[in-house]
Tab-separated table of N, CA and C in Angstrom:
chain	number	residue	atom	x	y	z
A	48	UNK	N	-14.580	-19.620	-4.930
A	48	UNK	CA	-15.097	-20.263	-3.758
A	48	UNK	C	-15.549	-19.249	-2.732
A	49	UNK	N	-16.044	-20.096	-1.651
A	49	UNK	CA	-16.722	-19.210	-0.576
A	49	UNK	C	-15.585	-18.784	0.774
A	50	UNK	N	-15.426	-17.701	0.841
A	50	UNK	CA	-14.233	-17.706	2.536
A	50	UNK	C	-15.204	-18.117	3.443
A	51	UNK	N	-14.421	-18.837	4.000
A	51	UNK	CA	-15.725	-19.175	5.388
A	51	UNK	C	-14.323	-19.069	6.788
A	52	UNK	N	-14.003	-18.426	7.460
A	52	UNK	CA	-13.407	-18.603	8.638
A	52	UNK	C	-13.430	-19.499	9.675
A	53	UNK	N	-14.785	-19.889	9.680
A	53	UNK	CA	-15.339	-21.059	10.444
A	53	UNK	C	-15.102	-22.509	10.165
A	54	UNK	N	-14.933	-22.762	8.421
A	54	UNK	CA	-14.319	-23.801	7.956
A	54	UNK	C	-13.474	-23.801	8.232
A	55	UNK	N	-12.581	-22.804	7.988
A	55	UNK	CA	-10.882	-23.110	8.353
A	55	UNK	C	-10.561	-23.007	8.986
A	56	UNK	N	-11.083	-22.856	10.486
A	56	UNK	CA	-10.616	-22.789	11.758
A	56	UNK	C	-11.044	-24.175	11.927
A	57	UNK	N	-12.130	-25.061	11.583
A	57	UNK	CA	-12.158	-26.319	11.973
A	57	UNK	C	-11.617	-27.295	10.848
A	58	UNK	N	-11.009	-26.819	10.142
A	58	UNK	CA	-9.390	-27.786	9.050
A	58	UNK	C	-8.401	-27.599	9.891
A	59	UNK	N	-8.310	-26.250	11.183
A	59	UNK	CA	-6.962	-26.269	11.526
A	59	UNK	C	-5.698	-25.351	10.933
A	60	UNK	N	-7.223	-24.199	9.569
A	60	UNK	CA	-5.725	-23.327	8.665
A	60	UNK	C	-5.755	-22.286	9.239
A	61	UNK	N	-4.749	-21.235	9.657
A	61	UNK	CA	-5.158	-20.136	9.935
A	61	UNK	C	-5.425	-19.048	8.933
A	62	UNK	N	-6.686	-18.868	9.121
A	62	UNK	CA	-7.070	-17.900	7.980
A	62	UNK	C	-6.666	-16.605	8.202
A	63	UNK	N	-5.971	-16.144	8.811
A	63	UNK	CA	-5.611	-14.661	8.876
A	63	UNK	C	-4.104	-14.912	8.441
A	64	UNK	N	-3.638	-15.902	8.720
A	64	UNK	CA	-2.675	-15.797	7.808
A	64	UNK	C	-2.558	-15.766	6.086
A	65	UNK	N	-3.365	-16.754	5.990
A	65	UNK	CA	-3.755	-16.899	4.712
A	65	UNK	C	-4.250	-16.302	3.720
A	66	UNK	N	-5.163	-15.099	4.334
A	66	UNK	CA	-6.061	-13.829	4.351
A	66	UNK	C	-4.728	-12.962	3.985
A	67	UNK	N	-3.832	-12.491	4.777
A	67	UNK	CA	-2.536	-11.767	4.417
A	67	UNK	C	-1.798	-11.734	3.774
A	68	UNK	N	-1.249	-13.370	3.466
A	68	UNK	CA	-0.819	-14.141	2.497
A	68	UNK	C	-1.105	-12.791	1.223
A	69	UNK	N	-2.490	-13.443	0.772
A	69	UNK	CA	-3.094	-13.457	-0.344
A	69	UNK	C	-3.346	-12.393	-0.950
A	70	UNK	N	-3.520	-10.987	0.280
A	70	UNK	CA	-3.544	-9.681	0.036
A	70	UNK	C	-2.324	-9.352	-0.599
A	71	UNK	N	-1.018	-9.742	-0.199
A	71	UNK	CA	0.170	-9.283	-0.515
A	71	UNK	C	0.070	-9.699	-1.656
A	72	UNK	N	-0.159	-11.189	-2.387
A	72	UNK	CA	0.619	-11.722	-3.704
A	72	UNK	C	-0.433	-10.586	-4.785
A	73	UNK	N	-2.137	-10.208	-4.388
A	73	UNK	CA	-2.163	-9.665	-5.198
A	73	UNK	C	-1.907	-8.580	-5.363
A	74	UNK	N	-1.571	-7.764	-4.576
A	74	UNK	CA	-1.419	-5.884	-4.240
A	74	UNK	C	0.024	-6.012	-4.947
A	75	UNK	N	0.885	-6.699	-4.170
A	75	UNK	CA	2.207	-6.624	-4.856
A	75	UNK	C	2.152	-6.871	-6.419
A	76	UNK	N	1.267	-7.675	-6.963
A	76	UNK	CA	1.205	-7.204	-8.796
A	76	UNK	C	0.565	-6.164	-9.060
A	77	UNK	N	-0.261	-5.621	-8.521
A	77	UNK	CA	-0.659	-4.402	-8.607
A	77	UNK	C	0.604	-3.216	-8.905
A	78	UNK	N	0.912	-2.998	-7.426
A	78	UNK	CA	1.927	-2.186	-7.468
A	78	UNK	C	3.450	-2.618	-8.469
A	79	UNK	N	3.099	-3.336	-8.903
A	79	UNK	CA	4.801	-3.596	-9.896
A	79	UNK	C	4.384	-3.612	-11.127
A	80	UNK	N	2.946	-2.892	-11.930
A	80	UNK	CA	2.505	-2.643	-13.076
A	80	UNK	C	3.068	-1.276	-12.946
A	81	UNK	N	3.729	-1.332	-14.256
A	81	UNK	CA	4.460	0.283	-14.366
A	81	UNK	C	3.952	0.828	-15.565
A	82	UNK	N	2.724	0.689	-16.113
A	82	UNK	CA	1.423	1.028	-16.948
A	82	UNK	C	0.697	2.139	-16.327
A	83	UNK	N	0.357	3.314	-16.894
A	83	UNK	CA	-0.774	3.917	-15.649
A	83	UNK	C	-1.831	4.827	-16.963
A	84	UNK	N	-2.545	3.294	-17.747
A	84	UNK	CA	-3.315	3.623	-18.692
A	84	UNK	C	-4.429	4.846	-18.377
A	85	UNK	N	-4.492	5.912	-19.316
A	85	UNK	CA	-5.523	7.480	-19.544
A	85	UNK	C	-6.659	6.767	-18.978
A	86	UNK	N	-6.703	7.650	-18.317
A	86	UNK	CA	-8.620	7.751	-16.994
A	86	UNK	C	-8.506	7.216	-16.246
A	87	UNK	N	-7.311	6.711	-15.926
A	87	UNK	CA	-7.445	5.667	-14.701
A	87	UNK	C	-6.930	6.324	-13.377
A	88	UNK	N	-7.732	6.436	-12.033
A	88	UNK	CA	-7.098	7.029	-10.835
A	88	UNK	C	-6.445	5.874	-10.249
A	89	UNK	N	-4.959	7.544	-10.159
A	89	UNK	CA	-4.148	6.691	-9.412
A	89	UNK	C	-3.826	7.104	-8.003
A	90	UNK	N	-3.324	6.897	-7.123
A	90	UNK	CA	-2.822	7.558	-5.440
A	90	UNK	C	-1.503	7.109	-5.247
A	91	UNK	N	-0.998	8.175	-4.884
A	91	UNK	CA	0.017	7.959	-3.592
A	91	UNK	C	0.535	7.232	-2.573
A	92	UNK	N	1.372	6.016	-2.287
A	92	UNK	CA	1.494	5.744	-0.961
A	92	UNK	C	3.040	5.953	-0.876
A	93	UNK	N	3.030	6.199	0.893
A	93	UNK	CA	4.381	6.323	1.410
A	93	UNK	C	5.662	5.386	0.877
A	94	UNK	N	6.676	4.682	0.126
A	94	UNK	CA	7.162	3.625	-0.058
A	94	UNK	C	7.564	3.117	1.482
A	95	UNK	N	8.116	3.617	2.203
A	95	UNK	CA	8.384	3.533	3.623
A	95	UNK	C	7.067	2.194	4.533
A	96	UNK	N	5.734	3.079	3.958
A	96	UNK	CA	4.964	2.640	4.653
A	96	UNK	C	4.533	1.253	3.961
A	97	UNK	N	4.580	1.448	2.570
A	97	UNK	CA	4.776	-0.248	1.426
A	97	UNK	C	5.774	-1.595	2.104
A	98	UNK	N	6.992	-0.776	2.280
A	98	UNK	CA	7.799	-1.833	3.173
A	98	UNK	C	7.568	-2.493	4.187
A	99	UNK	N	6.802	-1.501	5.118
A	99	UNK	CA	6.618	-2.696	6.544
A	99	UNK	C	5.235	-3.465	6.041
A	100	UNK	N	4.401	-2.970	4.980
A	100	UNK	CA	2.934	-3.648	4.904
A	100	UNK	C	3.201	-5.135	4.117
A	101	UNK	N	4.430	-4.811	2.938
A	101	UNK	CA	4.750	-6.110	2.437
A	101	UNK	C	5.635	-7.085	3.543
A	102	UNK	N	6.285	-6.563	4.387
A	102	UNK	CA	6.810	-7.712	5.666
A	102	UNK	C	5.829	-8.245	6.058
A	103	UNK	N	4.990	-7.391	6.486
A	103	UNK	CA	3.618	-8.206	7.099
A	103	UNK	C	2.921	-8.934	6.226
A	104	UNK	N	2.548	-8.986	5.561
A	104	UNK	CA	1.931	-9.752	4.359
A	104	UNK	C	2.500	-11.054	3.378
A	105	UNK	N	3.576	-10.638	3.425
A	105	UNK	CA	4.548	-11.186	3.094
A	105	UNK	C	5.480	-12.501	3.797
A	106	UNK	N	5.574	-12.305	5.368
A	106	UNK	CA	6.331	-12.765	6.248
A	106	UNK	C	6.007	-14.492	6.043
A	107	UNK	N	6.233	-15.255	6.304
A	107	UNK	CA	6.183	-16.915	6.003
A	107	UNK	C	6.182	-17.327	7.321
A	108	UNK	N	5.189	-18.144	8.040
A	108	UNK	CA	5.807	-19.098	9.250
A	108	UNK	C	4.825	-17.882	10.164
A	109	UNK	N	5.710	-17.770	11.287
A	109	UNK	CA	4.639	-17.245	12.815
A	109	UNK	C	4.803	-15.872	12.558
A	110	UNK	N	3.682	-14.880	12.936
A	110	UNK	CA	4.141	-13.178	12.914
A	110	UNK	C	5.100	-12.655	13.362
A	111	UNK	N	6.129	-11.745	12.530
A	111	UNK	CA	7.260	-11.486	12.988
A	111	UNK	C	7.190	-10.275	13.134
A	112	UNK	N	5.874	-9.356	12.074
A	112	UNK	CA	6.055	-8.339	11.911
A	112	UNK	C	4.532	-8.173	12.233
A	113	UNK	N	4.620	-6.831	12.698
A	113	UNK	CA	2.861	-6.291	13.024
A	113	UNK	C	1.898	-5.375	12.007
A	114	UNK	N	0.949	-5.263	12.081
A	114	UNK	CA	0.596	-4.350	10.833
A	114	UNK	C	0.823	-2.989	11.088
A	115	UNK	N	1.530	-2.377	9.519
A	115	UNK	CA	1.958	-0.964	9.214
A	115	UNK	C	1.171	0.150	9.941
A	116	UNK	N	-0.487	-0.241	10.330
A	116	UNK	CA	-0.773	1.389	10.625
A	116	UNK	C	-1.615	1.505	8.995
A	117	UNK	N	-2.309	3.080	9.729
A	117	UNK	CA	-2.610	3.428	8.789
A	117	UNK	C	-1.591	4.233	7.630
A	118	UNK	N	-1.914	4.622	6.688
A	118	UNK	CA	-0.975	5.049	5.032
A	118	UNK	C	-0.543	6.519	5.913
A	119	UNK	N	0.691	6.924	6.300
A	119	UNK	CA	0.575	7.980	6.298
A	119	UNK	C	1.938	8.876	5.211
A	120	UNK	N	1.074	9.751	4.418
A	120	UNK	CA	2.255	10.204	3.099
A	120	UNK	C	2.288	11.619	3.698
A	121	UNK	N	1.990	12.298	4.600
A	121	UNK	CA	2.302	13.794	5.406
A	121	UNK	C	3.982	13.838	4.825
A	122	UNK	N	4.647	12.848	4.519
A	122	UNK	CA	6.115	13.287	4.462
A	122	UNK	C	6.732	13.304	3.281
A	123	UNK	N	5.353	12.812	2.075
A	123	UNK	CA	5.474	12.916	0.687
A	123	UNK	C	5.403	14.784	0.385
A	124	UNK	N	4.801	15.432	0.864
A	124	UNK	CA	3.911	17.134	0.404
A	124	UNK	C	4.787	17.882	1.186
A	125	UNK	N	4.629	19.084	0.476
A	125	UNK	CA	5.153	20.385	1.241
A	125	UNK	C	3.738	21.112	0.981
A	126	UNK	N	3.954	21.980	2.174
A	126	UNK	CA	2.809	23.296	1.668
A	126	UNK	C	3.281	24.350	1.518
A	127	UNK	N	3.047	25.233	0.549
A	127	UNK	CA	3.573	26.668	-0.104
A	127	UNK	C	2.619	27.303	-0.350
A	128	UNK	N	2.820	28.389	-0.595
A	128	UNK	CA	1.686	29.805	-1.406
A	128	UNK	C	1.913	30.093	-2.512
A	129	UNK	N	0.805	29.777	-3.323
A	129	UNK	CA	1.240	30.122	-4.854
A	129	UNK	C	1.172	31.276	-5.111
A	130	UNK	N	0.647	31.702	-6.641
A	130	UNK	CA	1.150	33.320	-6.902
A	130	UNK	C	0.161	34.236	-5.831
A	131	UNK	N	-1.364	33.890	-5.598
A	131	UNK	CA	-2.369	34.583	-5.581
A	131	UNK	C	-2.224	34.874	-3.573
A	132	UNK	N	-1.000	33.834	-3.275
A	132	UNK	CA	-1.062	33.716	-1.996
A	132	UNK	C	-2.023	32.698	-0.931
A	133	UNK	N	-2.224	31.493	-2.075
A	133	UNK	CA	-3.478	30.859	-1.243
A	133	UNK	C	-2.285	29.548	-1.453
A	134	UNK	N	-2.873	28.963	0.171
A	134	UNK	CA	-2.267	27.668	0.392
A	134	UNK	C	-2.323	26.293	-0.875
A	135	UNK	N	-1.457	25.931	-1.061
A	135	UNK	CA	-1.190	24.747	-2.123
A	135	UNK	C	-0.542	23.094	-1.589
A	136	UNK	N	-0.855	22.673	-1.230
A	136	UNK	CA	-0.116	21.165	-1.334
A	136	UNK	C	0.377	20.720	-2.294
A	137	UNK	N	1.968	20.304	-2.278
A	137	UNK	CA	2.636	19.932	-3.906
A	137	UNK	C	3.064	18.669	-3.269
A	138	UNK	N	3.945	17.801	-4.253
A	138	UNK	CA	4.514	16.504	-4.068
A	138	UNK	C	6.118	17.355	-3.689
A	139	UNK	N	7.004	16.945	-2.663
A	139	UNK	CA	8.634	17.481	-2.428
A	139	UNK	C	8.850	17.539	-4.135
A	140	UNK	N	9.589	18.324	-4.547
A	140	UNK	CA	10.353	18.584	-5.426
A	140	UNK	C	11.176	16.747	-5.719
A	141	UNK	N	12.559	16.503	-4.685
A	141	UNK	CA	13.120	15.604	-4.618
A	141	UNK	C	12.298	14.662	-5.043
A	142	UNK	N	11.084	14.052	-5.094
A	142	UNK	CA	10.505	12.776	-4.974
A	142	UNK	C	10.420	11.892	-6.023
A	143	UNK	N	10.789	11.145	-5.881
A	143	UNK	CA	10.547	9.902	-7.329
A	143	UNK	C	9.712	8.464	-6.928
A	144	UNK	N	9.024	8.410	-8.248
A	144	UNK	CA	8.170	7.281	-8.031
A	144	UNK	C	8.640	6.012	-7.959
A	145	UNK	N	8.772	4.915	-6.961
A	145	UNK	CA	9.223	4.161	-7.085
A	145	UNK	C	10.590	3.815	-5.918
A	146	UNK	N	10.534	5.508	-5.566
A	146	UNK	CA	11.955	5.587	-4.328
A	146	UNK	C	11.190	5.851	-2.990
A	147	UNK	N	10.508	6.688	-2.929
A	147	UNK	CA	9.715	8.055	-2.202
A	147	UNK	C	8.694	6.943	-1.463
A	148	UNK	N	7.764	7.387	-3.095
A	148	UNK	CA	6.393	7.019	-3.211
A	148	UNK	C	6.068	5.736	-4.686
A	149	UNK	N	4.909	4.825	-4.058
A	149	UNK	CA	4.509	4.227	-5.485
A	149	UNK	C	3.157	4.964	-5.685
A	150	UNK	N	3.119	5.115	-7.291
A	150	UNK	CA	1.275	5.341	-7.577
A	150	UNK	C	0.487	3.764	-7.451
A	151	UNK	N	-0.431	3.877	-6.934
A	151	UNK	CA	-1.292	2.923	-6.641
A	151	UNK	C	-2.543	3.012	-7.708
A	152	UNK	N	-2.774	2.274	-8.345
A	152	UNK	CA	-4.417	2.488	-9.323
A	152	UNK	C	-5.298	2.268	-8.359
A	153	UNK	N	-6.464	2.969	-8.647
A	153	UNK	CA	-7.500	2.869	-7.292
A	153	UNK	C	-8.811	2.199	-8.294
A	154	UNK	N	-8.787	2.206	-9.788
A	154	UNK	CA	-10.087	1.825	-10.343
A	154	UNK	C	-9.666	0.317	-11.198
């Protein structure tokens, strides 16, 4: 079907809820495929920052929760010098997928 905002503001639905709703039920199957089939890009997100985006998305009834912000994973990386002495970005040592961080498929 067609989104029309204008329809559903004159049914009376709120479409931004509904809109949020809908983002969550599908992102959240996204992210709970623990498949990460050859050629496929995947990314990084904060799990931290997953939590408040699924409250929001997630939440039932009037807004309780506000939106997350943008993704920020600055607290996933360290920066080091490898052998040659040139700057490197790595993932923390500590980090696990699924605790930390989820991989996200991007294709």
């Amino acid at each position: 079907g067609v989104f029309s905002p204008r329809v559903m503001e004159f049914l009376g639905i709120d479409y931004a809820r509904v809109h949020y709703e809908e983002e969550g039920r599908i992102v959240s199957g996204i992210l709970d495929t623990a498949s990460k089939p050859s050629g496929s890009e995947w990314h990084l997100v904060n799990e931290r920052w997953l939590r408040k985006w699924r409250k929001f998305v997630l939440s039932r009834g009037a807004r309780r929760y506000f939106p997350p912000g943008p993704i920020d994973n600055s607290r996933l990386f360290k920066t080091e010098k490898d052998k040659k002495g040139k700057q490197v970005t790595k993932l923390k040592d500590h980090y696990v997928s699924g605790k930390q961080y989820r991989c996200v498929n991007w294709n």
